[in-house]
Coordinates of C-alpha atoms in Angstrom, one line a residue:
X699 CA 95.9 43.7 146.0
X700 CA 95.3 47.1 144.9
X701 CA 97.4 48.3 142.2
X702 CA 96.4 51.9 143.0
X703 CA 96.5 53.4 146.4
X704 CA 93.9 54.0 148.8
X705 CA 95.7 55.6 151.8
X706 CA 98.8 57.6 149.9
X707 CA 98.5 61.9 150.3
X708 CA 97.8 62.6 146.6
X709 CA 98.9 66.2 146.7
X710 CA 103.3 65.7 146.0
X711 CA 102.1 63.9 143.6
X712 CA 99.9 66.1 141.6
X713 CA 102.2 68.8 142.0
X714 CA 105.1 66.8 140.5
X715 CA 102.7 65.4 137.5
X716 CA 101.1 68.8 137.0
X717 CA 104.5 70.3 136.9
X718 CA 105.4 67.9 134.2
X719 CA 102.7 68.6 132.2
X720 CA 103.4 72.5 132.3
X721 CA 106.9 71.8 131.3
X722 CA 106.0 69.9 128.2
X723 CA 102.8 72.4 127.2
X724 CA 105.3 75.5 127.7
X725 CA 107.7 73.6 125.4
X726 CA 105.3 74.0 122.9
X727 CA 103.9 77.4 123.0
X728 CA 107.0 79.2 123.7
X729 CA 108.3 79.5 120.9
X730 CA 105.3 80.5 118.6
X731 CA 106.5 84.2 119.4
X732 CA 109.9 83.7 118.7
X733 CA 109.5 83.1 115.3
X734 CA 109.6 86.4 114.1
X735 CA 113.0 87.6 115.9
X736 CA 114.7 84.0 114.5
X737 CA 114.4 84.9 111.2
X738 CA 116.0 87.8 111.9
X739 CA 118.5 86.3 114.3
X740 CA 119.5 83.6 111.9
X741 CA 118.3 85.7 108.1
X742 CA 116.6 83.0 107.7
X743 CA 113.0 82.8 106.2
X744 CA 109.7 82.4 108.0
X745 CA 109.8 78.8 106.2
X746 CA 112.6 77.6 107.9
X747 CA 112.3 79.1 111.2
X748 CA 108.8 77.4 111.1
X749 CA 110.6 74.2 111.6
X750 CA 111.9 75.5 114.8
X751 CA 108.0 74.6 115.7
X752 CA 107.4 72.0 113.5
X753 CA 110.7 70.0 114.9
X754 CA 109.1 69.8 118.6
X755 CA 105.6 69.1 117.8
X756 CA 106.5 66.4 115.2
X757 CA 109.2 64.5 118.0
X758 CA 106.2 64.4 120.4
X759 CA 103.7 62.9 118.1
X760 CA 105.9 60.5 116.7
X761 CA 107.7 59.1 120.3
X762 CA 104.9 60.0 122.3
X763 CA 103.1 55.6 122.5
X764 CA 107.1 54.8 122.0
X765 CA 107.4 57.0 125.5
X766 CA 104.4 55.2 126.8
X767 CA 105.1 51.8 126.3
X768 CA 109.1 52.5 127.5
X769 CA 107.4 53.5 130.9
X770 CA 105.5 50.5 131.0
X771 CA 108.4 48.2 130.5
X772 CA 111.0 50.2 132.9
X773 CA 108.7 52.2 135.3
X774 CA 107.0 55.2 134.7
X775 CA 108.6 57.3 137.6
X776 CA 112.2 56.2 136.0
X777 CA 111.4 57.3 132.8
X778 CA 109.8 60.3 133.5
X779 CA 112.7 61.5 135.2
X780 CA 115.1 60.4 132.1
X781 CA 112.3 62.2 130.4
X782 CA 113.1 65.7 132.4
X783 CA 117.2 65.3 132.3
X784 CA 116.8 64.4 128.0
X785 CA 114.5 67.7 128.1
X786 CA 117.2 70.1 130.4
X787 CA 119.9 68.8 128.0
X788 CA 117.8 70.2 124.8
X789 CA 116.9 73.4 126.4
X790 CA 120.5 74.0 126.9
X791 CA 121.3 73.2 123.4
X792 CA 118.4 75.2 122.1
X793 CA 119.8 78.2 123.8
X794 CA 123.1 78.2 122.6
X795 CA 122.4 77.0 119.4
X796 CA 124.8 78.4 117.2
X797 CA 123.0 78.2 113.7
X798 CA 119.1 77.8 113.0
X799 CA 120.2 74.2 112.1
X800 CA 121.6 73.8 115.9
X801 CA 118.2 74.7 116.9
X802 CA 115.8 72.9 115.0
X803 CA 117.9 69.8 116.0
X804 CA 117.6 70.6 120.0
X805 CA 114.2 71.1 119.6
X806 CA 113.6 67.5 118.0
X807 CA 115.2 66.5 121.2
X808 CA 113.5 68.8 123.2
X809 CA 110.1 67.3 121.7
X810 CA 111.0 63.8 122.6
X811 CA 111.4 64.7 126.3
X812 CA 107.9 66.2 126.0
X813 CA 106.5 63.4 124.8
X814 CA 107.6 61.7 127.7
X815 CA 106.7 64.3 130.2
X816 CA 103.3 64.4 128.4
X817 CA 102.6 60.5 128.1
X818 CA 103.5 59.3 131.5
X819 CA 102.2 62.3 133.6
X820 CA 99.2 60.5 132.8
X821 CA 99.6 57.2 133.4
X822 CA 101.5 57.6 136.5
X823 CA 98.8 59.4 137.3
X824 CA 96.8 55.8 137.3
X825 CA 99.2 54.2 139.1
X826 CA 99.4 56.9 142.1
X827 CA 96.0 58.4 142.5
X828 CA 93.4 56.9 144.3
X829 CA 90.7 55.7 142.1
X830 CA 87.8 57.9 143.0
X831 CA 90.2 60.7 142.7
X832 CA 91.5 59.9 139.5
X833 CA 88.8 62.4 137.2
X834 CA 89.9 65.3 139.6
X835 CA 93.8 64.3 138.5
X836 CA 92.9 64.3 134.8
X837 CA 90.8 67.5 134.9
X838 CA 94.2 69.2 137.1
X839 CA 96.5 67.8 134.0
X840 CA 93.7 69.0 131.5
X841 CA 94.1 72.6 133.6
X842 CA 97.6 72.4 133.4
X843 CA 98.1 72.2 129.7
X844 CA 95.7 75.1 129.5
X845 CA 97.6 77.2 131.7
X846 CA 100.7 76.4 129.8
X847 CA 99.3 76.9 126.8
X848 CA 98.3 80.3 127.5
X849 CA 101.6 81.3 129.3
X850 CA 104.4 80.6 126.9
X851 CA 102.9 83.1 124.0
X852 CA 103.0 85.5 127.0
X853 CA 106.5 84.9 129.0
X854 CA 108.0 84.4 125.3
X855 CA 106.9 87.3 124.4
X856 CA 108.3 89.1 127.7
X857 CA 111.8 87.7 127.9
X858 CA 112.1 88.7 123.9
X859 CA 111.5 91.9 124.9
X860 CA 113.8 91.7 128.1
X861 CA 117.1 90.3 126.8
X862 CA 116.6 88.0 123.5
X863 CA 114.9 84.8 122.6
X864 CA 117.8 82.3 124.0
X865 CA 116.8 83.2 127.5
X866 CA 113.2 81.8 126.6
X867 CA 114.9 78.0 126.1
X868 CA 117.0 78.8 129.2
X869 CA 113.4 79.3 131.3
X870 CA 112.6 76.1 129.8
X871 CA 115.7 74.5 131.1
X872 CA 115.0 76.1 134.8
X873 CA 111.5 75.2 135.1
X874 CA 112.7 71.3 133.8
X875 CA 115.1 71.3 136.3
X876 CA 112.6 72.7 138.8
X877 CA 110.2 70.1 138.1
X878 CA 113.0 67.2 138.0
X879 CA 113.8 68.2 141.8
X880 CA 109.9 68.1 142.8
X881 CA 109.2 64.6 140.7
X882 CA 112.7 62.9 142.6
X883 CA 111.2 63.7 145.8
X884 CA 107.4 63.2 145.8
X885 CA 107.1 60.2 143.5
X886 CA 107.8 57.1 145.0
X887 CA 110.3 54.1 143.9
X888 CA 108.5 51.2 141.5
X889 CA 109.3 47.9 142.0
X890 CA 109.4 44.9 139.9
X891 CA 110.1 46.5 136.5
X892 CA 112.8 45.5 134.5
X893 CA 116.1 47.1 134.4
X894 CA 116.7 46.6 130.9
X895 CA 115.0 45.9 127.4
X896 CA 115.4 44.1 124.4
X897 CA 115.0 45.6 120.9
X898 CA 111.8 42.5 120.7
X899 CA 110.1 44.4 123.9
X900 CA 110.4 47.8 122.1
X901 CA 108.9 46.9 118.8
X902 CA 111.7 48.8 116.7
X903 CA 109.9 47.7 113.8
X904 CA 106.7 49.0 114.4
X905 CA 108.2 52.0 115.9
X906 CA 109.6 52.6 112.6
X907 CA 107.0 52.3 110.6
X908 CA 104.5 54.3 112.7
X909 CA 106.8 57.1 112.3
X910 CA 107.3 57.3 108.5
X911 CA 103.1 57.5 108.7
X912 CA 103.3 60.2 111.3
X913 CA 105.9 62.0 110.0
X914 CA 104.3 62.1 106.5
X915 CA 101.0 63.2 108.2
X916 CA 102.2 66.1 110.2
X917 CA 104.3 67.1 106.8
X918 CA 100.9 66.9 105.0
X919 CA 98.9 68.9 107.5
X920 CA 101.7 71.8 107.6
X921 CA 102.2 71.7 103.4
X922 CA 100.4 74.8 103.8
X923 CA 103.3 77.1 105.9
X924 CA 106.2 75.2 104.4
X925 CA 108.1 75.0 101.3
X926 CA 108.1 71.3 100.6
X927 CA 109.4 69.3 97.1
X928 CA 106.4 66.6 97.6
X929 CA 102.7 67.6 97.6
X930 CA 100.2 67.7 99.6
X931 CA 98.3 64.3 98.3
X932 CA 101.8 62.4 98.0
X933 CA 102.3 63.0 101.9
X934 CA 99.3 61.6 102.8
X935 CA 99.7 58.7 100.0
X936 CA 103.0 57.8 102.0
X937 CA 101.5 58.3 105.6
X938 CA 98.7 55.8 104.4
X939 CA 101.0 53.3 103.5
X940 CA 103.0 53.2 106.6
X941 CA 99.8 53.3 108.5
X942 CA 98.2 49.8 107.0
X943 CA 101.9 48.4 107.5
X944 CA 101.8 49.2 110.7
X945 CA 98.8 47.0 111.1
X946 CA 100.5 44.1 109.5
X947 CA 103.3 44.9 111.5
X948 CA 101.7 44.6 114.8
X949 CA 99.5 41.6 113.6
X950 CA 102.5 39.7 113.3
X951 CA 105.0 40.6 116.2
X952 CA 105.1 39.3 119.5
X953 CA 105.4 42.2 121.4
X954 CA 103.4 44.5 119.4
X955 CA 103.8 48.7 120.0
X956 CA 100.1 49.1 119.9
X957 CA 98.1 45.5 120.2
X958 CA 95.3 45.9 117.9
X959 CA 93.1 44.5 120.1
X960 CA 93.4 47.2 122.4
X961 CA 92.1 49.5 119.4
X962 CA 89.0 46.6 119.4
X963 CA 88.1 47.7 123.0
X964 CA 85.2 49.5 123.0
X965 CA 86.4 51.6 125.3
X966 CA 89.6 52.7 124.8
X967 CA 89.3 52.2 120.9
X968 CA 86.3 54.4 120.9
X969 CA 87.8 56.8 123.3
X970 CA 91.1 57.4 120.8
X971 CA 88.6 58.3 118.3
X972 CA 86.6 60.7 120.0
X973 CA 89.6 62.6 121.4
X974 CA 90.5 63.1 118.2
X975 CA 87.3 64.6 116.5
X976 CA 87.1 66.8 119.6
X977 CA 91.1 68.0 119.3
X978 CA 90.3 68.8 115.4
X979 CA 87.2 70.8 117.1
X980 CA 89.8 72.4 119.6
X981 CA 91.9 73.7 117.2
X982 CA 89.6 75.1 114.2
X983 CA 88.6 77.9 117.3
X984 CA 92.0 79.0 117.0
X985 CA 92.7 78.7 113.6
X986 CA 89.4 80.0 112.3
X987 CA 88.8 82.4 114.9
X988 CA 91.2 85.5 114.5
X989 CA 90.1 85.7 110.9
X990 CA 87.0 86.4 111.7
X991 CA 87.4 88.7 114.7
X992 CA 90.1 90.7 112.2
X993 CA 88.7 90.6 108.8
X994 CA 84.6 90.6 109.6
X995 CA 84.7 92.1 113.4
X996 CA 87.9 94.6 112.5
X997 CA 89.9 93.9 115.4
X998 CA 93.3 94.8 115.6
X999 CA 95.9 92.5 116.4
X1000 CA 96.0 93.5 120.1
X1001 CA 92.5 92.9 120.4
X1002 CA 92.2 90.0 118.8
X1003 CA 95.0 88.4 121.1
X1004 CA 93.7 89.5 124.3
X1005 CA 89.8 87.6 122.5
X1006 CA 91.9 84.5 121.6
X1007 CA 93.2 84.4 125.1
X1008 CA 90.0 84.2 126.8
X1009 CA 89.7 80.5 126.4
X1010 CA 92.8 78.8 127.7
X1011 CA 91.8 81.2 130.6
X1012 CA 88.5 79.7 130.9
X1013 CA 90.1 75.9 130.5
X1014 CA 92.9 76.4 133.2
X1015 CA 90.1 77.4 135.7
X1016 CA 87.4 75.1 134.4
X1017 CA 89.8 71.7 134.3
X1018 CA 89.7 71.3 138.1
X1019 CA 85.9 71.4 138.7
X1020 CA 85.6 68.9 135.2
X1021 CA 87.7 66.4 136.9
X1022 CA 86.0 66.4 140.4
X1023 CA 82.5 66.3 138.5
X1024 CA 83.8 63.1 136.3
X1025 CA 84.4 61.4 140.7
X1026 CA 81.1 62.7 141.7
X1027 CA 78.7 61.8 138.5
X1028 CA 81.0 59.0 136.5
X1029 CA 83.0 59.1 133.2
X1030 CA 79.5 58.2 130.2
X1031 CA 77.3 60.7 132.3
X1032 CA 80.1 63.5 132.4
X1033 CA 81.0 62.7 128.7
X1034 CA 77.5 62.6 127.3
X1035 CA 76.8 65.9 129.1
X1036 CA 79.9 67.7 127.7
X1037 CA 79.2 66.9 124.0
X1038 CA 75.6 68.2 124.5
X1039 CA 77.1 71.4 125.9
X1040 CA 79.7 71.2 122.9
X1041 CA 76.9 71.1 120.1
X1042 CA 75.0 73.9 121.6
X1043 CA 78.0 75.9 122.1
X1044 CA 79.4 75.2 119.2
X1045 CA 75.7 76.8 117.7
X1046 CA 76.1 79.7 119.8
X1047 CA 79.8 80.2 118.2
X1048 CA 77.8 80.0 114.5
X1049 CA 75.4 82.1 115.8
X1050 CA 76.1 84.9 118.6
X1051 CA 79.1 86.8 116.8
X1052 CA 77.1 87.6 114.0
X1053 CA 74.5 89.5 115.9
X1054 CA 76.1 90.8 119.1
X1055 CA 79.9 90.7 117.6
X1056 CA 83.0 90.3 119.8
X1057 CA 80.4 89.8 123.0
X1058 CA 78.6 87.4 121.4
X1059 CA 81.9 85.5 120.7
X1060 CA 83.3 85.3 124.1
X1061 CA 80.0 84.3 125.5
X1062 CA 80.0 81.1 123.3
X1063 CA 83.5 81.0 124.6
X1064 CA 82.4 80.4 127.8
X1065 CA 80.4 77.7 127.1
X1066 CA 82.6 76.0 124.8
X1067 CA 85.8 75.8 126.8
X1068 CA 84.3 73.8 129.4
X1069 CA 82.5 71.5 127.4
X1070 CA 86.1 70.8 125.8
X1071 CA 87.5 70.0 129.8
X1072 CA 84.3 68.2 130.7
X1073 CA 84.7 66.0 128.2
X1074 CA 88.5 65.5 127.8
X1075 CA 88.6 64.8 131.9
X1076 CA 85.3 62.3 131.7
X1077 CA 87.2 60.2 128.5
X1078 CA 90.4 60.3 129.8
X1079 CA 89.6 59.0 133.2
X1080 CA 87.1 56.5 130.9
X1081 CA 90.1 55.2 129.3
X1082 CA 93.4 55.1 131.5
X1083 CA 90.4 53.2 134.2
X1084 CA 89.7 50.0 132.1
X1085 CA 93.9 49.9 131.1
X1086 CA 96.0 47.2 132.7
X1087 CA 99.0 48.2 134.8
X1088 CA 101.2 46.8 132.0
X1089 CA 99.6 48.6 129.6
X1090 CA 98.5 52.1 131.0
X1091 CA 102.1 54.4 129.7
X1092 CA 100.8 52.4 125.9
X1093 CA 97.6 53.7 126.7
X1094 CA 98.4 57.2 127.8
X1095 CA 100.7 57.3 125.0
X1096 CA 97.6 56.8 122.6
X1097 CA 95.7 59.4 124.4
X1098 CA 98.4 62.2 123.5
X1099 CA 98.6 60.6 120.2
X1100 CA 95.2 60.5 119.1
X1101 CA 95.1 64.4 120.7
X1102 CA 97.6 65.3 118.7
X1103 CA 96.5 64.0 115.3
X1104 CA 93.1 66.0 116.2
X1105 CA 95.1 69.5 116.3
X1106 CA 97.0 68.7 113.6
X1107 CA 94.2 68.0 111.4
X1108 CA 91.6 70.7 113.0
X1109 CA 94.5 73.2 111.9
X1110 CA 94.3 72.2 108.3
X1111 CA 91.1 70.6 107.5
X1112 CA 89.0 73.1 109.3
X1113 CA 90.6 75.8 107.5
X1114 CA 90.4 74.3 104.3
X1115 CA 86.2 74.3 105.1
X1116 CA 86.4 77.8 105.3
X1117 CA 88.4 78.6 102.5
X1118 CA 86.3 76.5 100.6
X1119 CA 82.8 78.0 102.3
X1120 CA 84.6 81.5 101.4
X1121 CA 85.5 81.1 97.7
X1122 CA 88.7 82.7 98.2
X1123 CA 92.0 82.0 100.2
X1124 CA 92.7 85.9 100.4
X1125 CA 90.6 86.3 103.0
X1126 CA 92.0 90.2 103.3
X1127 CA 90.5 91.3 100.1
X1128 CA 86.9 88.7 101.4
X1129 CA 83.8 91.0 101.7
X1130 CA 82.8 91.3 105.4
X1131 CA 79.4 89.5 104.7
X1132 CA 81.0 86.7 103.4
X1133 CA 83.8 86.3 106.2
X1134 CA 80.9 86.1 108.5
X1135 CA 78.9 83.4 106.7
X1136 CA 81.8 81.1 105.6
X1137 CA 82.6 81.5 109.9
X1138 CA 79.0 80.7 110.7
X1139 CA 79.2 77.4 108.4
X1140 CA 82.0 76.3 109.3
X1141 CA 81.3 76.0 112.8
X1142 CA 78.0 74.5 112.0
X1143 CA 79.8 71.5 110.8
X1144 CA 81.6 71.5 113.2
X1145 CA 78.3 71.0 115.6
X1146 CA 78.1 68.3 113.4
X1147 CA 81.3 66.8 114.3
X1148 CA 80.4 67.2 117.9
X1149 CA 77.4 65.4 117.4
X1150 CA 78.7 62.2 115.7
X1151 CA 80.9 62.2 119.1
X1152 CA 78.1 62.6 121.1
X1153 CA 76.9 59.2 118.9
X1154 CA 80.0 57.4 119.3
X1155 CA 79.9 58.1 123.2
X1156 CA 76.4 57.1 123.3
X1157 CA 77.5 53.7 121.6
X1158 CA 80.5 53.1 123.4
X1159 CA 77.9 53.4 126.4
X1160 CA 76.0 50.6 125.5
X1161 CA 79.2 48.7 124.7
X1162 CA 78.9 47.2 128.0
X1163 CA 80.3 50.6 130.2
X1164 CA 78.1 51.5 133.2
X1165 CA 77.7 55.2 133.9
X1166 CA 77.9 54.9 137.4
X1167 CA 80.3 57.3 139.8
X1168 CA 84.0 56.1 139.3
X1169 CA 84.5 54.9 143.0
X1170 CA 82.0 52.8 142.1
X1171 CA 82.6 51.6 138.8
X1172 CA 84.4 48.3 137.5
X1173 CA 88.1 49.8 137.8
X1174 CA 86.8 49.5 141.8
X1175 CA 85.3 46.4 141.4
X1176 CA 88.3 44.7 139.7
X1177 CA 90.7 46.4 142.6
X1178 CA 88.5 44.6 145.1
X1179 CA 88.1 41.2 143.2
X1180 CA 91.1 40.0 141.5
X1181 CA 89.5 37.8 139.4
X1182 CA 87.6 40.7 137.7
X1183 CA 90.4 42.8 136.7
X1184 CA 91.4 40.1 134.0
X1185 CA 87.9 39.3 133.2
X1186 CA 87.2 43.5 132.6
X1187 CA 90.8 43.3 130.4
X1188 CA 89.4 41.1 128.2
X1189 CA 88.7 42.8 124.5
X1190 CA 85.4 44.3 124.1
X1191 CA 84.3 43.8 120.5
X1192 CA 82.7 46.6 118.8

């Protein structure tokens, strides 16, 4: 029997997931413009409002596999929906916080709902979508993000204006609530999951452990904007540490949080990797960027915002016709196709400013941001395709993960390239000429980044995945013949 339904009307569904996802994207970029007011608010420095940021992002990193696998154990419809009421709860907090330490500690909460609005929109995605739909369900969650991405600077910024920041974290609590009425009634009641846990099925151990290393990590990759007693290189010492204990960890449990042979599969271990070169790719255009349309192009900051907002624009209309491309053509083709288009766009970003300026810029910006969808709809639906039912919230869980530890690391490592290319980290006082080359550079290696993903894809490929159209792949097959679906679950070694 099918574990994924051929006859069911898809659209309730996508509305409730992609409403999911918009509520955990916003919860994110919303507040990036409040910072400002908050330290006034609260007289607090720019340091420790940062954290007001830092607190969310760093919950859903380190909860978002936890999320996953909880889904997988109690249902994923169940525990998205405690998902939305934990996420309601924090908004409320968040917006009548009365101190900055109120605040920082709703959003923490706040960013564990995310997590599990983020992780399971995904893999209940898997469950509910029929399977030569699915790449047009991840490129509409791939939209989604983009749209609330680009949204939250923007209403933020509005309702600041209009009446304060708090009503900003009350928005957030409508539009959870809002979306906790339309998941209730479109998606439909699991059966056969378990009711309760033990501590054993959750992997508390593991859990722990995984979340000193990601803690550390995001710490190290934000040294930069905070004031912190331990350095930069002791962070990432202590993230190390926990991350080869969590190996021995999950070598030795029975129920392991992440079972290292799923990181052995060449498809899904192979995927996790990619998704997070190309989310450190992601990120160094909007960390990198607005230096170099201020300092080398002399933009001012209006300008430069309305430039920067050109590509989430581009990725919210772009996501949809990714996705139905990844049905039409299959996941390897798709993928293969949007890292070519990456490389060369990426060339066009090193090249095109410095000739025809801001035009030049948003024309490589028009080929880049798709590239980014392409791939990210093609891989997705790649990975959550070859995951077992019991293991697809793990599995989405590692997707957001592995996403995550891209952005964090494109928004420090990629800088650091260009501060190094530059010679100088007062970028102000940086002759124009030199802005422009240490730009042009660093997006040359970051081509080059694109290009060892294009390598990895092209391996993973001959790992035993056929790049045929997903309705007719081997997810297909195995829903047809039983005895496939274990025989395709089996660990591909790399």
């Amino acid at each position: 029997m099918s574990d994924t339904p051929k006859t069911r009307a898809p659209l309730p569904i996508l509305i409730a997931l992609s409403a999911a996802t918009l509520t955990g994207s916003l919860g994110i970029s919303i507040a990036t413009v409040l910072l400002p007011a908050l330290t006034r608010s609260f007289d607090a420095t720019v340091s420790e409002v940062q954290w007001v940021l830092l607190a969310y992002l760093m919950a859903l990193t380190i909860a978002i596999v936890s999320a996953g696998r909880l889904g997988d154990l109690l249902g994923h419809r169940r525990v998205l929906i405690a998902g939305l009421a934990i996420f309601i709860a924090a908004s409320v907090l968040c917006a009548a916080a009365p101190s900055l330490g109120a605040l920082i500690a709703g959003r923490g909460l706040q960013g564990l709902g995310g997590a599990i609005l983020l992780a399971l929109s995904m893999s209940l995605a898997r469950d509910l979508v029929p399977a030569a739909r699915l790449g047009s369900a991840m490129g509409l969650i791939a939209a989604t993000t983009a749209i609330g991405t680009a949204l939250g600077p923007s209403l933020g910024g509005v309702l600041l204006a209009w009446c304060g920041w708090r009503m900003a974290f009350w928005l957030l609590a409508g539009v959870g609530a809002f979306t906790f009425g339309i998941a209730a009634a479109a998606l439909p009641r699991e059966t056969g999951r378990a009711s309760t846990v033990s501590l054993a099925d959750l992997d508390v151990p593991g859990s722990l452990v995984l979340g000193v290393a990601l803690a550390a990590y995001a710490l190290a990759t934000s040294h930069g904007i905070l004031d912190l007693p331990i350095p930069t290189t002791g962070l990432i010492a202590i993230a190390a540490v926990a991350a080869v204990m969590f190996a021995i960890v999950e070598s030795r449990v029975a129920t392991p949080l992440v079972p290292l042979a799923l990181l052995r599969d060449a498809t899904i271990g192979l995927g996790f990797l990619m998704n997070l070169i190309v989310g450190a790719i992601m990120m160094s255009t909007l960390v990198v960027g607005p230096f170099f349309l201020a300092f080398s192009l002399g933009l001012n900051e209006a300008l430069v915002g309305l430039v920067m907002a050109v590509g989430p624009a581009i990725a919210a209309i772009s996501g949809i016709p990714a996705g139905r491309l990844t049905d039409r053509f299959g996941t390897q083709r798709v993928c293969v196709f949007g890292l070519l288009q990456m490389i060369l766009a990426l060339v066009c970003l090193a090249a095109l400013p410095r000739f025809f300026g801001v035009g030049g810029y948003v024309a490589a910006l028009f080929a880049l941001t798709p590239s980014f969808q392409l791939f990210l709809a093609a891989n997705t639906t790649a990975v959550l395709a070859d995951a077992s039912r019991e293991e697809r919230g793990r599995v989405a869980g590692l997707l957001g993960l592995s996403r995550n530890l891209g952005l964090m690391t494109g928004a420090s490592a990629i800088p650091a390239v260009f501060v190094g290319i530059l010679g100088t980290g007062d970028v102000a006082r940086a002759p124009i000429q030199g802005i422009a080359h240490a730009f042009s550079m660093t997006f040359a290696a970051t081509a080059g980044l694109a290009a060892i993903t294009l390598g990895i894809a092209i391996l993973r490929q001959m790992g035993g995945r056929s790049p045929q159209p997903l309705r007719k792949n081997r997810a297909a097959e195995s829903e047809r013949v039983p005895h496939l679906a274990e025989e395709r679950r089996r660990p591909k070694r790399l």
